[in-house]
Short mmCIF file of C-alpha atoms in Angstrom, two decimals:
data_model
loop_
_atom_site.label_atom_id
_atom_site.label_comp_id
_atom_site.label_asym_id
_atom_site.label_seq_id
_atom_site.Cartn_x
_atom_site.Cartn_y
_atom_site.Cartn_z
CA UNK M 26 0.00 0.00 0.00
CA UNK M 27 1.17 3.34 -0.69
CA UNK M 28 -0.71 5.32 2.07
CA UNK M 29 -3.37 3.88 5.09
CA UNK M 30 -5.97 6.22 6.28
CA UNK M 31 -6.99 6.00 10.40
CA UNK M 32 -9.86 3.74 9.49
CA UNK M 33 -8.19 1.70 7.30
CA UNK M 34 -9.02 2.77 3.73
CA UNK M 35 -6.13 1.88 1.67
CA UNK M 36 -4.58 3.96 -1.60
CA UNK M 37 -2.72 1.60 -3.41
CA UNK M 38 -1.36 1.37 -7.46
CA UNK M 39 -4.77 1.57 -10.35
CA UNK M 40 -6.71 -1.99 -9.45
CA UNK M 41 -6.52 -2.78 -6.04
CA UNK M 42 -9.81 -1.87 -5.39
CA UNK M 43 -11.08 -4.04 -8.12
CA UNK M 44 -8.80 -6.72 -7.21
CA UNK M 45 -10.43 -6.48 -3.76
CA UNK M 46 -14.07 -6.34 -5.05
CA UNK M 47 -13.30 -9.83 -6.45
CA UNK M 48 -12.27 -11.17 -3.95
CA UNK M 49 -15.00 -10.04 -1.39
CA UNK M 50 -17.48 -11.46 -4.05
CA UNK M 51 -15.66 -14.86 -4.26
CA UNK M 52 -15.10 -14.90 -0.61
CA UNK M 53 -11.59 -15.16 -0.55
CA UNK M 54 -9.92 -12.92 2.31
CA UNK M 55 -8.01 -9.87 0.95
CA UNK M 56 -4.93 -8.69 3.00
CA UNK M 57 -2.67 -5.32 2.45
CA UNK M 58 1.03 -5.42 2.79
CA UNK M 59 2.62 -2.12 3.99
CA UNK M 60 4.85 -1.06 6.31
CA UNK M 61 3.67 0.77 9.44
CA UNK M 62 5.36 4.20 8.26
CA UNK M 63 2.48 4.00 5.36
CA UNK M 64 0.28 5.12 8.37
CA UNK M 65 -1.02 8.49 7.72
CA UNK M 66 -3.14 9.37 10.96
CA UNK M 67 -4.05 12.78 9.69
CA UNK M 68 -6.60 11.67 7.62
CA UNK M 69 -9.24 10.00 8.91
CA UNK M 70 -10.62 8.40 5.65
CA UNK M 71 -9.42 7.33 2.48
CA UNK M 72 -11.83 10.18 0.73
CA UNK M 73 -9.47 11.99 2.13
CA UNK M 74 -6.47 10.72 0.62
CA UNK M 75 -4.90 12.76 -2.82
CA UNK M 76 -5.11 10.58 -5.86
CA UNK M 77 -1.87 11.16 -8.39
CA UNK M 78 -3.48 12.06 -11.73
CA UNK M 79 -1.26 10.48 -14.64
CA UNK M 80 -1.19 12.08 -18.32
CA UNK M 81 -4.32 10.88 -20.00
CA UNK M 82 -1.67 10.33 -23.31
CA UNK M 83 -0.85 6.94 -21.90
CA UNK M 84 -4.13 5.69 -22.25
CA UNK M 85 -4.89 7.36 -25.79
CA UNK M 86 -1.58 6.48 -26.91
CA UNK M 87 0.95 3.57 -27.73
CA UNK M 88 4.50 4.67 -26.32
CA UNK M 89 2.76 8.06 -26.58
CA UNK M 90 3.27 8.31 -29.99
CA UNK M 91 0.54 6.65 -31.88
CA UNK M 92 -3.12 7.49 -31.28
CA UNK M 93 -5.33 4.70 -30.48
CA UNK M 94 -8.44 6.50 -30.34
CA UNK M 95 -10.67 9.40 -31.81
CA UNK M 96 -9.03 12.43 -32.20
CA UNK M 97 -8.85 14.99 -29.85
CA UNK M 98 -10.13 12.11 -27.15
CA UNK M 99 -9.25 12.79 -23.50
CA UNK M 100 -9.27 10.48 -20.58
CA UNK M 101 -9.06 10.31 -16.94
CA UNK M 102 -5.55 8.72 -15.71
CA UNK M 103 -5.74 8.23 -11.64
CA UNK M 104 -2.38 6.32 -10.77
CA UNK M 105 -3.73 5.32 -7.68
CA UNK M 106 -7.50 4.00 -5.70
CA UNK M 107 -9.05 3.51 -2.84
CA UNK M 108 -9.76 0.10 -1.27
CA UNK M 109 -12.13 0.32 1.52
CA UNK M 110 -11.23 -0.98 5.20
CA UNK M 111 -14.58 -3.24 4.74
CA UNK M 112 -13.03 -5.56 1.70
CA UNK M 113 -9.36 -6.00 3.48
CA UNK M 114 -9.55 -9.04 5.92
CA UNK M 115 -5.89 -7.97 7.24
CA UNK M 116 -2.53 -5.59 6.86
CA UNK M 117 0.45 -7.31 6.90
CA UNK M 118 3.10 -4.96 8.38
CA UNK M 119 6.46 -5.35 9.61
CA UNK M 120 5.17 -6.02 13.16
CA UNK M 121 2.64 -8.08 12.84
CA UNK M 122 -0.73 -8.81 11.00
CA UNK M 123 -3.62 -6.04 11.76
CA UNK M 124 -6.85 -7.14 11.77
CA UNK M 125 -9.84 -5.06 11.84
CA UNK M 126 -11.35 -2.98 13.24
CA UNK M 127 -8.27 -0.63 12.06
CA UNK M 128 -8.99 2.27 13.78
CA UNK M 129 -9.02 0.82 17.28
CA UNK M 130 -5.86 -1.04 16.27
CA UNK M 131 -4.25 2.04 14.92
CA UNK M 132 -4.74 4.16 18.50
CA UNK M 133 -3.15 1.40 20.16
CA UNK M 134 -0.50 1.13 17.61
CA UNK M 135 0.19 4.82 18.20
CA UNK M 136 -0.04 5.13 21.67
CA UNK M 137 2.37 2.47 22.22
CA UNK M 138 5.03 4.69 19.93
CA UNK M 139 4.71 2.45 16.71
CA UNK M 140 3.67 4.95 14.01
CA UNK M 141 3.80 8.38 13.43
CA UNK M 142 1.31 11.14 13.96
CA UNK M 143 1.39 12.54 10.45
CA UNK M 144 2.39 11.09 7.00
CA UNK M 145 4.70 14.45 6.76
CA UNK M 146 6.76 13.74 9.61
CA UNK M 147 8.38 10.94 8.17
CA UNK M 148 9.37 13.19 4.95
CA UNK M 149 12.78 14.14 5.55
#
């Protein structure tokens, strides 16, 4: 995972969440490996959470070069989504496996010293 919200929400690389919807729909538990510094307890939810917008000319385009639809087509490019705390049966992290609920888990994992407040204060 790139960045955990408080509750759990996870922003990971394009197709996580859909790769977690299947899952949940086959019944076949869904876990998210990060490390604990992915954390970000300043947001609370992963609405919250900036999504990377990528060129839309590496959709439209081959190597960016050779148009592979209409011209003058644009698209929406988000490098990253959301994956809901409710479809991830665990979080693997260097310390152990988190189960939910995350949020309760999280306090405790911050009160005992274990992550950091903010995402920015592990930006050096």
């Amino acid at each position: 995972a790139d960045r955990i919200a408080r509750n759990g929400d996870v922003a990971n690389k394009i197709g996580t969440y859909s790769l977690a919807v299947s899952c949940h729909y086959h019944r076949i538990p869904f876990y998210v490996a990060a490390p604990l510094s992915t954390f970000d307890l300043s947001i609370s939810a992963g609405k919250e959470i900036p999504i990377e917008e990528r060129s839309g000319r590496e959709v439209t385009y081959i190597w960016e070069q050779l148009p592979i639809t209409v011209e003058n087509a644009t698209a929406w490019n988000p490098a990253f989504d959301v994956t809901p705390a409710a479809l991830i049966h665990g979080i693997i992290t260097e310390k152990k496996i988190l189960k939910p609920p995350f949020e309760k888990v999280v306090e405790k994992l911050k009160f005992n010293g274990l992550i950091q407040k903010n995402y920015e204060e592990l930006i050096v």
